[in-house]
Coordinates of C-alpha atoms in Angstrom, one line a residue:
Chain A
M419 CA -11.0 -12.0 -61.9
K420 CA -9.9 -14.1 -65.3
N421 CA -9.7 -17.1 -65.7
F422 CA -6.9 -16.5 -66.9
E423 CA -5.8 -14.8 -63.6
I424 CA -7.3 -17.7 -61.8
E425 CA -5.6 -20.8 -63.1
L426 CA -2.0 -17.7 -62.7
K427 CA -3.1 -17.9 -58.9
E428 CA -3.9 -21.3 -58.6
T429 CA -0.4 -22.6 -60.1
G430 CA 1.2 -20.5 -58.3
K431 CA -0.4 -21.6 -55.0
I432 CA 0.8 -24.8 -56.2
I433 CA 4.8 -23.7 -56.3
E434 CA 4.7 -21.9 -53.2
K435 CA 3.5 -25.5 -51.6
A436 CA 6.5 -27.2 -53.5
L437 CA 8.6 -24.1 -52.3
D438 CA 7.9 -24.7 -49.0
F439 CA 8.3 -27.9 -49.4
Y440 CA 12.0 -27.9 -51.5
L441 CA 13.6 -25.8 -48.8
P442 CA 14.9 -25.9 -45.6
K443 CA 12.2 -25.1 -43.0
S444 CA 12.9 -22.5 -40.5
D445 CA 13.7 -24.7 -37.5
E446 CA 16.9 -25.8 -38.9
Y447 CA 20.0 -24.5 -38.0
P448 CA 21.3 -22.7 -38.4
Q449 CA 17.9 -20.9 -38.1
K450 CA 19.1 -17.1 -39.6
I451 CA 20.7 -18.6 -42.7
H452 CA 16.3 -20.2 -43.6
E453 CA 14.1 -17.3 -42.3
A454 CA 16.2 -15.1 -44.2
M455 CA 16.1 -17.9 -46.9
R456 CA 12.2 -18.3 -46.7
Y457 CA 11.0 -14.2 -46.0
S458 CA 12.6 -13.4 -49.5
T459 CA 11.2 -16.6 -51.2
F460 CA 8.0 -15.6 -50.7
N461 CA 7.1 -11.9 -50.5
G462 CA 3.9 -12.2 -52.6
G463 CA 6.2 -13.1 -56.5
K464 CA 4.1 -13.7 -59.2
R465 CA 5.5 -16.4 -59.9
I466 CA 5.8 -16.1 -63.1
R467 CA 9.1 -18.0 -64.5
P468 CA 7.6 -21.1 -62.5
V469 CA 4.4 -21.1 -64.2
L470 CA 6.1 -20.6 -67.8
T471 CA 8.2 -24.1 -67.3
M472 CA 4.9 -26.3 -66.0
K473 CA 3.5 -24.2 -68.5
A474 CA 6.3 -24.9 -71.7
A475 CA 5.4 -28.8 -70.0
E476 CA 2.7 -29.0 -70.3
L477 CA 2.4 -27.6 -73.9
F478 CA 4.6 -31.0 -74.8
G479 CA 1.9 -33.4 -73.3
L480 CA 4.1 -33.7 -70.3
Q481 CA 2.5 -33.3 -66.6
G482 CA 3.1 -29.1 -65.0
D483 CA 3.4 -31.2 -62.0
K484 CA 5.9 -33.6 -63.1
V485 CA 8.8 -30.9 -63.6
I486 CA 8.0 -28.5 -60.6
P487 CA 11.9 -29.6 -58.8
T488 CA 12.9 -27.2 -61.9
A489 CA 10.2 -25.0 -61.5
C490 CA 10.6 -24.3 -58.1
G491 CA 15.3 -24.1 -58.6
I492 CA 14.2 -21.1 -61.3
E493 CA 12.1 -19.0 -58.8
M494 CA 14.8 -19.7 -56.1
I495 CA 17.1 -18.1 -58.6
H496 CA 14.9 -15.5 -60.2
T497 CA 14.4 -14.5 -56.2
Y498 CA 18.9 -15.1 -55.0
S499 CA 19.0 -12.2 -57.8
L500 CA 16.0 -10.0 -56.5
V501 CA 18.1 -10.2 -52.2
H502 CA 21.6 -9.9 -53.8
D503 CA 20.1 -6.5 -56.4
D504 CA 19.0 -5.4 -53.8
L505 CA 21.4 -4.3 -51.2
P506 CA 24.0 -1.5 -50.1
I507 CA 26.5 -2.7 -53.2
M508 CA 24.2 -2.5 -55.5
D509 CA 20.9 -0.8 -56.0
N510 CA 20.3 -0.2 -52.0
D511 CA 16.3 -0.9 -51.8
D512 CA 14.3 -0.8 -49.0
L513 CA 11.5 -1.9 -50.6
R514 CA 10.0 -4.8 -52.0
R515 CA 7.0 -5.7 -53.0
G516 CA 5.6 -3.6 -50.2
K517 CA 8.1 -5.1 -47.4
P518 CA 11.7 -4.4 -46.1
T519 CA 14.0 -6.1 -48.3
C520 CA 16.2 -9.0 -46.7
H521 CA 18.9 -7.0 -45.6
K522 CA 16.7 -4.7 -43.9
V523 CA 15.0 -7.9 -42.0
F524 CA 18.4 -9.8 -41.0
G525 CA 21.9 -7.2 -42.2
D526 CA 23.8 -7.4 -44.9
A527 CA 25.6 -10.2 -44.0
I528 CA 23.1 -12.4 -43.1
A529 CA 21.0 -11.4 -46.9
L530 CA 24.7 -12.2 -48.3
L531 CA 24.5 -15.8 -47.9
A532 CA 20.8 -16.0 -47.8
G533 CA 22.1 -16.0 -52.1
D534 CA 24.4 -17.5 -52.0
A535 CA 21.9 -20.5 -50.3
L536 CA 19.5 -19.6 -52.3
L537 CA 21.2 -19.8 -55.5
T538 CA 23.0 -22.8 -54.4
H539 CA 20.4 -24.6 -53.0
A540 CA 18.1 -24.2 -56.5
F541 CA 20.9 -26.1 -58.2
N542 CA 20.0 -29.0 -55.3
T543 CA 16.1 -28.6 -56.2
I544 CA 16.8 -29.1 -60.1
A545 CA 19.1 -32.4 -59.9
K546 CA 15.7 -33.9 -57.8
N547 CA 14.0 -33.9 -60.7
A548 CA 16.2 -36.3 -62.1
R549 CA 13.6 -38.5 -59.0
I550 CA 10.7 -38.9 -60.4
E551 CA 9.1 -41.2 -62.5
G552 CA 9.2 -40.3 -66.5
I553 CA 11.9 -38.4 -66.7
S554 CA 14.8 -39.0 -68.5
L555 CA 18.3 -38.5 -66.7
Q556 CA 20.0 -36.0 -70.6
A557 CA 17.1 -33.9 -70.6
V558 CA 17.9 -32.9 -66.0
I559 CA 21.9 -32.4 -66.9
D560 CA 20.6 -30.0 -70.1
V561 CA 18.1 -28.7 -68.2
I562 CA 21.2 -28.0 -65.2
D563 CA 23.6 -26.6 -68.6
R564 CA 20.8 -23.9 -69.7
I565 CA 19.9 -23.5 -66.4
S566 CA 22.9 -22.4 -65.4
R567 CA 24.5 -20.8 -68.4
A568 CA 21.0 -18.7 -68.5
A569 CA 21.7 -17.4 -65.0
G570 CA 25.4 -16.6 -65.1
S571 CA 28.1 -14.3 -66.2
L572 CA 26.9 -14.8 -70.2
G573 CA 23.4 -14.7 -69.3
M574 CA 21.8 -12.8 -66.5
I575 CA 24.5 -11.8 -64.3
G576 CA 26.6 -10.1 -68.0
G577 CA 23.2 -8.1 -68.1
Q578 CA 23.7 -7.7 -64.1
T579 CA 26.9 -6.4 -65.0
V580 CA 26.8 -4.2 -67.6
D581 CA 24.1 -2.5 -65.5
I582 CA 26.2 -1.9 -63.1
L583 CA 28.8 -0.5 -64.8
S584 CA 26.0 1.5 -67.0
Q585 CA 25.0 4.0 -64.6
G586 CA 24.8 7.3 -64.8
V587 CA 26.2 6.8 -68.6
T588 CA 24.4 7.0 -71.9
I589 CA 24.2 3.6 -73.3
D590 CA 23.3 2.9 -77.0
E591 CA 20.6 1.2 -78.3
K592 CA 22.5 -1.5 -78.4
T593 CA 23.6 -1.7 -75.4
L594 CA 20.7 -2.3 -73.4
F595 CA 18.6 -5.0 -75.8
Y596 CA 21.6 -6.1 -74.1
M597 CA 21.0 -6.0 -70.9
D598 CA 17.7 -6.1 -70.7
Y599 CA 17.3 -9.4 -73.0
H600 CA 19.9 -10.9 -70.6
K601 CA 18.6 -9.8 -67.0
T602 CA 15.6 -10.7 -67.2
G603 CA 15.6 -12.4 -71.3
C604 CA 17.4 -15.5 -70.6
L605 CA 16.3 -16.9 -67.6
I606 CA 12.4 -16.5 -68.4
Q607 CA 14.0 -18.4 -72.3
A608 CA 14.9 -21.2 -69.8
S609 CA 12.3 -21.5 -67.8
L610 CA 10.1 -22.0 -71.0
W611 CA 12.7 -24.2 -72.4
A612 CA 13.2 -26.4 -68.9
G613 CA 10.1 -27.5 -69.2
A614 CA 9.9 -28.6 -72.7
R615 CA 13.2 -30.2 -72.2
L616 CA 12.0 -32.3 -69.3
A617 CA 8.9 -33.0 -71.4
E618 CA 11.1 -34.1 -74.6
A619 CA 9.6 -31.4 -77.3
P620 CA 11.8 -31.9 -80.7
A621 CA 14.9 -29.6 -81.3
P622 CA 13.0 -27.3 -83.4
D623 CA 10.1 -26.5 -81.5
L624 CA 12.6 -26.1 -78.1
N625 CA 13.7 -23.1 -80.6
K626 CA 10.4 -21.6 -80.6
L627 CA 10.4 -21.6 -77.5
D628 CA 13.2 -19.9 -78.2
R629 CA 12.3 -17.0 -79.8
L630 CA 8.7 -16.5 -77.8
G631 CA 11.2 -16.4 -74.6
E632 CA 12.9 -13.8 -75.6
K633 CA 9.7 -11.2 -76.4
I634 CA 8.6 -12.2 -73.7
G635 CA 11.5 -11.5 -71.6
L636 CA 11.7 -8.4 -72.8
I637 CA 8.3 -7.3 -72.8
F638 CA 8.5 -7.7 -68.8
Q639 CA 11.5 -5.8 -68.9
I640 CA 9.9 -3.0 -70.6
V641 CA 6.7 -2.6 -68.7
D642 CA 8.9 -2.8 -65.9
D643 CA 10.5 0.3 -67.5
L644 CA 7.3 1.6 -68.1
L645 CA 5.4 0.5 -64.6
D646 CA 8.6 2.5 -62.8
I647 CA 7.4 6.4 -64.3
Q648 CA 4.2 5.5 -64.3
G649 CA 3.3 3.2 -62.0
D650 CA 0.9 3.2 -59.0
E651 CA 3.6 3.2 -55.7
K652 CA 0.9 0.7 -53.6
K653 CA 0.0 -1.7 -56.6
L654 CA 4.1 -1.9 -57.0
G655 CA 4.9 -2.3 -53.3
K656 CA 7.7 0.3 -53.8
P657 CA 8.4 3.8 -55.0
V658 CA 8.5 4.9 -58.6
G659 CA 11.5 6.3 -60.4
S660 CA 13.8 4.7 -58.9
D661 CA 15.6 4.3 -62.4
V662 CA 15.5 7.8 -62.6
R663 CA 17.2 8.6 -59.7
N664 CA 20.0 6.0 -59.8
K665 CA 20.5 7.8 -63.8
K666 CA 19.8 4.2 -65.2
S667 CA 18.8 3.9 -68.8
T668 CA 15.8 2.1 -70.0
F669 CA 13.7 1.9 -72.4
P670 CA 11.5 4.8 -71.9
S671 CA 14.4 7.5 -71.6
V672 CA 16.9 6.1 -74.5
Y673 CA 13.0 5.3 -77.1
G674 CA 10.8 7.5 -75.5
Y675 CA 7.4 6.4 -73.2
E676 CA 5.5 5.9 -76.4
N677 CA 7.7 4.5 -78.6
S678 CA 8.6 1.4 -75.4
L679 CA 4.5 1.5 -75.6
K680 CA 4.8 0.5 -79.5
L681 CA 8.2 -2.1 -79.4
V682 CA 5.9 -3.5 -76.4
K683 CA 2.7 -3.3 -79.2
N684 CA 4.8 -5.0 -81.6
L685 CA 6.6 -7.6 -79.1
S686 CA 3.2 -9.0 -78.4
E687 CA 2.2 -8.8 -81.9
E688 CA 5.0 -11.4 -83.0
A689 CA 5.0 -13.7 -79.5
K690 CA 1.4 -14.1 -80.5
D691 CA 2.9 -15.2 -83.4
I692 CA 5.1 -17.4 -82.3
I693 CA 2.2 -18.8 -80.3
H694 CA -0.2 -19.5 -83.1
E695 CA 2.4 -22.3 -84.4
F696 CA 1.4 -24.4 -81.5
K697 CA -1.6 -26.1 -80.5
N698 CA -2.6 -24.8 -76.7
G699 CA -1.3 -22.2 -77.2
E700 CA -4.4 -20.4 -75.5
F701 CA -2.5 -19.3 -72.5
F702 CA 0.6 -18.1 -73.1
V703 CA -1.5 -15.8 -75.0
Q704 CA -3.4 -14.3 -72.2
L705 CA -0.5 -14.3 -70.4
V706 CA 1.2 -11.9 -72.9
E707 CA -1.9 -10.4 -72.1
F708 CA -1.5 -10.2 -68.7
L709 CA 2.2 -9.0 -68.6
V710 CA 1.2 -6.1 -71.7
E711 CA -1.6 -4.6 -69.5
R712 CA 0.5 -6.1 -65.7
Q713 CA 0.0 -2.5 -63.1
Y714 CA 1.9 -4.6 -60.8
Chain B
M544 CA 60.7 -30.3 -52.3
K545 CA 59.5 -34.0 -51.2
N546 CA 58.0 -35.6 -54.3
F547 CA 55.0 -35.0 -52.8
E548 CA 54.6 -32.0 -53.1
I549 CA 56.0 -32.3 -56.7
E550 CA 52.5 -34.4 -57.4
L551 CA 50.5 -31.9 -55.7
K552 CA 52.0 -29.1 -57.6
E553 CA 52.0 -30.5 -61.0
T554 CA 48.2 -31.8 -60.8
G555 CA 48.1 -28.2 -59.8
K556 CA 49.1 -27.2 -63.0
I557 CA 47.0 -29.8 -64.1
I558 CA 43.6 -27.9 -62.3
E559 CA 44.9 -24.3 -63.3
K560 CA 45.4 -25.2 -67.4
A561 CA 41.6 -26.7 -67.3
L562 CA 40.4 -23.9 -64.9
D563 CA 41.4 -21.4 -67.6
F564 CA 39.2 -23.5 -69.9
Y565 CA 36.2 -23.9 -68.7
L566 CA 36.3 -20.2 -67.5
P567 CA 34.5 -17.9 -69.9
K568 CA 37.5 -16.1 -71.5
S569 CA 38.7 -12.4 -70.0
D570 CA 37.7 -10.6 -73.5
E571 CA 34.6 -12.2 -73.7
Y572 CA 31.4 -9.8 -73.4
P573 CA 31.0 -7.9 -70.6
Q574 CA 35.1 -8.5 -69.3
K575 CA 34.6 -6.6 -66.2
I576 CA 32.6 -9.8 -64.6
H577 CA 35.4 -12.5 -67.0
E578 CA 38.2 -10.3 -65.5
A579 CA 37.5 -10.8 -62.1
M580 CA 36.2 -14.5 -62.0
R581 CA 39.8 -15.2 -63.1
Y582 CA 41.3 -12.6 -61.3
S583 CA 40.7 -14.5 -58.6
T584 CA 40.5 -18.0 -59.6
F585 CA 44.7 -17.2 -61.0
N586 CA 45.6 -16.1 -58.0
G587 CA 47.7 -19.0 -56.1
G588 CA 45.7 -21.1 -54.7
K589 CA 47.1 -24.5 -54.1
R590 CA 43.9 -26.9 -55.3
I591 CA 43.6 -28.3 -52.7
R592 CA 39.9 -29.4 -53.7
P593 CA 40.8 -30.9 -56.5
V594 CA 43.5 -32.3 -56.2
L595 CA 40.9 -34.6 -53.8
T596 CA 38.5 -35.1 -56.4
M597 CA 40.6 -36.4 -59.2
K598 CA 42.8 -38.3 -56.1
A599 CA 39.9 -39.7 -54.8
A600 CA 38.7 -41.0 -58.4
E601 CA 42.5 -42.8 -58.7
L602 CA 41.7 -43.9 -55.6
F603 CA 39.1 -46.5 -57.5
G604 CA 40.6 -46.6 -60.5
L605 CA 39.2 -44.0 -63.2
Q606 CA 42.4 -42.0 -64.2
G607 CA 42.1 -38.2 -62.5
D608 CA 41.3 -36.6 -65.8
K609 CA 38.0 -38.1 -66.5
V610 CA 36.7 -35.9 -63.0
I611 CA 38.6 -32.9 -64.1
P612 CA 34.7 -30.3 -64.5
T613 CA 34.2 -31.3 -61.5
A614 CA 36.6 -31.1 -59.9
C615 CA 37.1 -27.7 -61.6
G616 CA 34.3 -26.3 -60.2
I617 CA 34.5 -27.8 -57.1
E618 CA 37.5 -24.9 -57.6
M619 CA 35.3 -22.3 -58.8
I620 CA 32.7 -22.6 -55.6
H621 CA 36.1 -22.3 -53.8
T622 CA 37.1 -19.6 -55.5
Y623 CA 32.8 -18.0 -55.0
S624 CA 32.9 -18.6 -51.9
L625 CA 37.1 -16.6 -50.4
V626 CA 35.4 -13.5 -52.9
H627 CA 32.1 -13.3 -50.5
D628 CA 33.9 -14.1 -47.2
D629 CA 35.9 -11.1 -48.6
L630 CA 33.8 -8.1 -49.4
P631 CA 33.5 -5.2 -46.7
I632 CA 29.8 -6.7 -45.7
M633 CA 31.5 -10.0 -44.5
D634 CA 35.2 -10.5 -43.3
N635 CA 36.1 -7.3 -44.9
D636 CA 40.1 -8.6 -45.8
D637 CA 42.0 -6.4 -48.2
L638 CA 44.6 -9.4 -48.4
R639 CA 44.5 -12.7 -49.9
R640 CA 47.8 -14.5 -50.8
G641 CA 49.5 -11.2 -51.1
K642 CA 46.8 -9.5 -54.1
P643 CA 44.3 -6.9 -53.1
T644 CA 41.2 -8.8 -52.4
C645 CA 38.6 -8.9 -55.9
H646 CA 36.8 -6.0 -54.9
K647 CA 40.2 -4.2 -54.2
V648 CA 40.6 -4.4 -57.1
F649 CA 37.1 -3.8 -58.9
G650 CA 34.5 -2.6 -56.3
D651 CA 32.2 -4.2 -54.7
A652 CA 28.7 -4.7 -56.8
I653 CA 31.3 -6.6 -59.2
A654 CA 32.9 -9.1 -57.0
L655 CA 29.2 -10.1 -55.1
L656 CA 28.6 -10.7 -59.1
A657 CA 31.9 -12.8 -59.9
G658 CA 31.1 -14.7 -56.3
D659 CA 27.3 -15.5 -58.2
A660 CA 28.8 -15.9 -61.3
L661 CA 31.8 -18.3 -60.3
L662 CA 28.9 -20.9 -58.0
T663 CA 26.6 -20.6 -60.7
H664 CA 29.2 -21.9 -63.6
A665 CA 30.5 -24.1 -61.0
F666 CA 27.3 -26.0 -61.5
N667 CA 27.6 -26.2 -65.5
T668 CA 30.8 -26.8 -65.1
I669 CA 30.0 -29.7 -63.6
A670 CA 27.0 -31.0 -65.4
K671 CA 29.9 -30.7 -68.4
N672 CA 31.5 -33.9 -66.4
A673 CA 28.7 -36.5 -68.1
R674 CA 30.0 -35.4 -71.9
I675 CA 32.8 -37.3 -70.9
E676 CA 33.0 -41.0 -71.9
G677 CA 32.7 -43.6 -68.7
I678 CA 30.7 -41.4 -66.5
S679 CA 27.1 -42.6 -65.9
L680 CA 24.7 -40.0 -66.1
Q681 CA 22.9 -40.6 -62.0
A682 CA 26.8 -40.3 -60.8
V683 CA 27.3 -37.0 -62.0
I684 CA 23.8 -35.9 -60.4
D685 CA 24.8 -37.2 -57.9
V686 CA 27.2 -35.2 -57.3
I687 CA 25.3 -32.5 -58.2
D688 CA 23.1 -33.0 -55.3
R689 CA 26.3 -33.9 -52.9
I690 CA 28.2 -30.6 -53.8
S691 CA 25.5 -28.1 -53.5
R692 CA 24.5 -29.2 -49.9
A693 CA 28.3 -28.9 -49.0
A694 CA 28.3 -26.0 -50.5
G695 CA 24.9 -25.0 -49.4
S696 CA 22.4 -23.3 -45.6
L697 CA 23.5 -26.8 -44.0
G698 CA 27.2 -27.2 -45.3
M699 CA 29.1 -24.2 -45.8
I700 CA 27.1 -21.4 -46.0
G701 CA 25.4 -23.1 -42.3
G702 CA 29.2 -22.8 -40.9
Q703 CA 30.2 -19.0 -42.4
T704 CA 26.1 -17.9 -41.7
V705 CA 27.7 -19.3 -37.1
D706 CA 30.7 -17.3 -38.0
I707 CA 28.8 -14.7 -38.7
L708 CA 26.4 -14.9 -36.2
S709 CA 29.2 -16.0 -33.9
Q710 CA 31.5 -12.5 -33.3
G711 CA 32.1 -10.5 -30.9
V712 CA 30.2 -13.6 -28.9
T713 CA 32.3 -17.4 -26.9
I714 CA 30.7 -19.7 -28.1
D715 CA 30.9 -23.1 -26.3
E716 CA 32.7 -26.2 -28.0
K717 CA 29.6 -27.9 -29.6
T718 CA 29.4 -24.4 -32.2
L719 CA 32.9 -24.6 -32.8
F720 CA 33.1 -28.3 -34.3
Y721 CA 29.3 -26.7 -35.9
M722 CA 31.6 -24.3 -37.2
D723 CA 34.5 -25.2 -38.6
Y724 CA 32.8 -28.4 -39.8
H725 CA 30.9 -27.2 -42.0
K726 CA 33.0 -24.1 -42.8
T727 CA 35.6 -26.2 -44.7
G728 CA 35.2 -29.7 -44.4
C729 CA 31.4 -29.7 -45.5
L730 CA 33.2 -29.2 -49.1
I731 CA 36.4 -31.0 -48.5
Q732 CA 34.2 -34.2 -48.1
A733 CA 32.2 -33.3 -51.1
S734 CA 35.0 -33.4 -52.7
L735 CA 36.9 -36.6 -52.1
W736 CA 32.5 -38.2 -52.4
A737 CA 32.6 -36.8 -56.0
G738 CA 36.1 -38.0 -57.6
A739 CA 35.2 -41.9 -55.8
R740 CA 31.7 -41.8 -56.8
L741 CA 31.8 -40.8 -60.8
A742 CA 34.5 -43.7 -60.1
E743 CA 31.8 -45.5 -59.1
A744 CA 33.1 -45.9 -55.9
P745 CA 30.9 -49.2 -53.7
A746 CA 28.6 -46.7 -50.8
P747 CA 30.8 -48.4 -48.0
D748 CA 34.1 -46.8 -49.9
L749 CA 32.3 -44.0 -49.3
N750 CA 31.8 -44.0 -46.3
K751 CA 35.1 -44.6 -44.8
L752 CA 35.6 -41.2 -47.4
D753 CA 33.4 -39.6 -46.3
R754 CA 34.6 -39.8 -42.2
L755 CA 38.2 -39.4 -44.0
G756 CA 36.9 -36.5 -45.1
E757 CA 35.5 -34.7 -41.9
K758 CA 39.3 -35.3 -40.5
I759 CA 41.4 -33.8 -43.8
G760 CA 38.3 -30.5 -42.8
L761 CA 39.2 -30.6 -39.4
I762 CA 43.5 -30.4 -40.2
F763 CA 42.4 -28.2 -42.5
Q764 CA 40.7 -26.0 -40.6
I765 CA 42.2 -25.8 -37.1
V766 CA 46.0 -25.6 -39.6
D767 CA 44.6 -21.9 -40.2
D768 CA 43.1 -20.8 -37.2
L769 CA 47.3 -22.3 -35.8
L770 CA 48.7 -20.3 -38.5
D771 CA 46.3 -16.9 -37.9
I772 CA 48.5 -16.8 -34.8
Q773 CA 51.8 -18.3 -35.1
G774 CA 52.6 -18.4 -39.3
D775 CA 54.5 -15.8 -41.1
E776 CA 52.9 -13.5 -43.0
K777 CA 54.9 -13.4 -45.7
K778 CA 54.7 -16.9 -46.3
L779 CA 50.9 -16.7 -46.2
G780 CA 49.6 -13.7 -48.3
K781 CA 47.6 -11.6 -45.0
P782 CA 48.1 -10.6 -42.1
V783 CA 47.9 -12.4 -39.1
G784 CA 46.3 -12.2 -36.8
S785 CA 42.8 -11.1 -37.7
D786 CA 40.6 -13.4 -35.9
V787 CA 41.5 -11.8 -32.3
R788 CA 41.2 -8.0 -34.2
N789 CA 37.3 -9.8 -35.3
K790 CA 36.4 -11.8 -32.4
K791 CA 36.5 -14.7 -34.1
S792 CA 36.1 -17.5 -32.0
T793 CA 38.8 -20.6 -32.8
F794 CA 40.6 -24.2 -31.7
P795 CA 43.5 -22.5 -30.3
S796 CA 41.0 -19.2 -29.0
V797 CA 38.3 -22.2 -27.3
Y798 CA 41.2 -25.4 -26.6
G799 CA 44.5 -23.5 -26.1
Y800 CA 46.3 -23.4 -28.7
E801 CA 48.9 -26.8 -26.9
N802 CA 45.5 -28.9 -26.7
S803 CA 44.6 -27.8 -30.7
L804 CA 47.9 -28.0 -32.1
K805 CA 47.8 -32.2 -30.2
L806 CA 43.7 -32.5 -31.5
V807 CA 45.6 -31.9 -35.1
K808 CA 48.1 -35.5 -34.2
N809 CA 45.3 -37.1 -32.7
L810 CA 42.9 -36.5 -36.1
S811 CA 46.0 -36.8 -38.5
E812 CA 46.7 -40.5 -36.7
E813 CA 42.9 -41.2 -37.3
A814 CA 43.1 -40.3 -41.0
K815 CA 46.2 -41.7 -41.6
D816 CA 44.2 -44.6 -39.9
I817 CA 41.8 -45.4 -42.3
I818 CA 43.7 -44.5 -45.0
H819 CA 45.3 -47.2 -44.2
E820 CA 42.1 -49.1 -44.9
F821 CA 42.3 -48.3 -49.4
K822 CA 45.3 -49.6 -50.8
N823 CA 47.2 -47.8 -53.3
G824 CA 47.0 -44.1 -50.3
E825 CA 50.2 -42.9 -50.0
F826 CA 49.0 -40.1 -52.1
F827 CA 46.8 -39.1 -49.3
V828 CA 48.9 -40.6 -46.2
Q829 CA 51.2 -37.4 -47.7
L830 CA 48.4 -35.0 -48.0
V831 CA 47.7 -35.3 -44.6
E832 CA 51.0 -34.8 -43.2
F833 CA 51.4 -32.0 -46.0
L834 CA 47.9 -30.1 -43.7
V835 CA 49.4 -30.4 -40.8
E836 CA 52.9 -29.4 -41.8
R837 CA 51.8 -26.7 -44.0
Q838 CA 53.7 -23.5 -43.4
Y839 CA 50.7 -21.1 -45.8

């Protein structure tokens, strides 16, 4: 394994330990809801978003562990969005990362409530960042403002809304970009921004990170679309071809497979150009390469 | 109409104007999600929770309009919980306050997302209280902590979880109290607490308000249960008898109708005793009487 992948795994482990600390224990009453929240959270995710938050803080001289509550909150938001997305009234997916989805194990009602609870607890956990020494209260308030916008109806939920309304419909390029940038990019952008804001990064640098986050988000989503066509089901932990079956417009379906590959390549060059404006951005260069080449 | 009811209506109108201000406009893209969020929010609610927040602030000498963002956020949380509760995978209700429920108008997927978006936007709106002059950042952080706990898996969602798991099952008194206190009482308690905390009320007074909130929450829920048996469908805007049809354990089903009435009477006396410990608590005395006598 490359050094980068080891670092990603190690940081991911720190996040998982913190998630275990911040989530209610599964023996707390009513147990069923806490079991469901934990089942969906500890499901082999790559923890990309919280890692971005920690590494963005480090880019501006703040130790990554000072932003762990915020990083965990973001991962809870990501997890809730997957639980709700998988529900029969949404994408109706039975498998996620090789395991039965939350509603398959706990039933639709508990899965709905577990998603709601993860989203609610995310803000509780982010607010806890205010207790960490050296973090300004104003930065925490700004981070809550930013993350709630990124995850809301003008961000991630906006993208999911367009996704739902576009099924079985041919959409234009503008709508495709809106959908994928909002579904995935907004929260990834906010993950980077949050780490940097807690580290008191200056405004021009926050703007640069926003541009970087947009590129990374699009790379992430386009590669997702490509893997749904050419990926290995075993590595992905879910059946491929679900976009075609659900009549979803994706980058390859709108732009073609080869053009989508080219778009990923261009975006990754643009992302690296932004990273080179920072000192010590090596982790992010490798992350971009990892996201482009990932098989899962 | 009594003076109290006029004051409740007037304060409710102030809240509705503020909700209109803080929610994304319905012509913002993607319009469908914003239409659904607004449809469910502007649906003739009594606005009890945000009124409690404003009046609790006033009890400690802070103008009610200084806590409006928090009051609106709490009402958004209450609204989201109704939208998700009404879904076919939960209570499957077609009518709410005399109008078709969100999923009946917008479909299940958009209703799910509209609930998610209201919950997310609630925290965005509460965080905006930090921008209001004279409000301390620490108080806003504390309020976010408290509201997210009250609405989460150890609060409101905990109560809903027990509700779901108890359908068709005979539950004991302890479980009934847990369920109803958590489903309704926790958010009502937090509504009071938040207004007082933003007004920098001292800790012993915050504890008193917590005891008051518990009583008011239980009164609210028991009266709800009683109205589902003896209420007027036209005034309620929904069919009565749904608890019996859904095989739900309620106060009258566990304690009997007369004993539940007595319980409400005792709770309202206890609530008034707490209120009398404060100066200028007249509004709350009348509120308790209103909640006991309400027909809708």
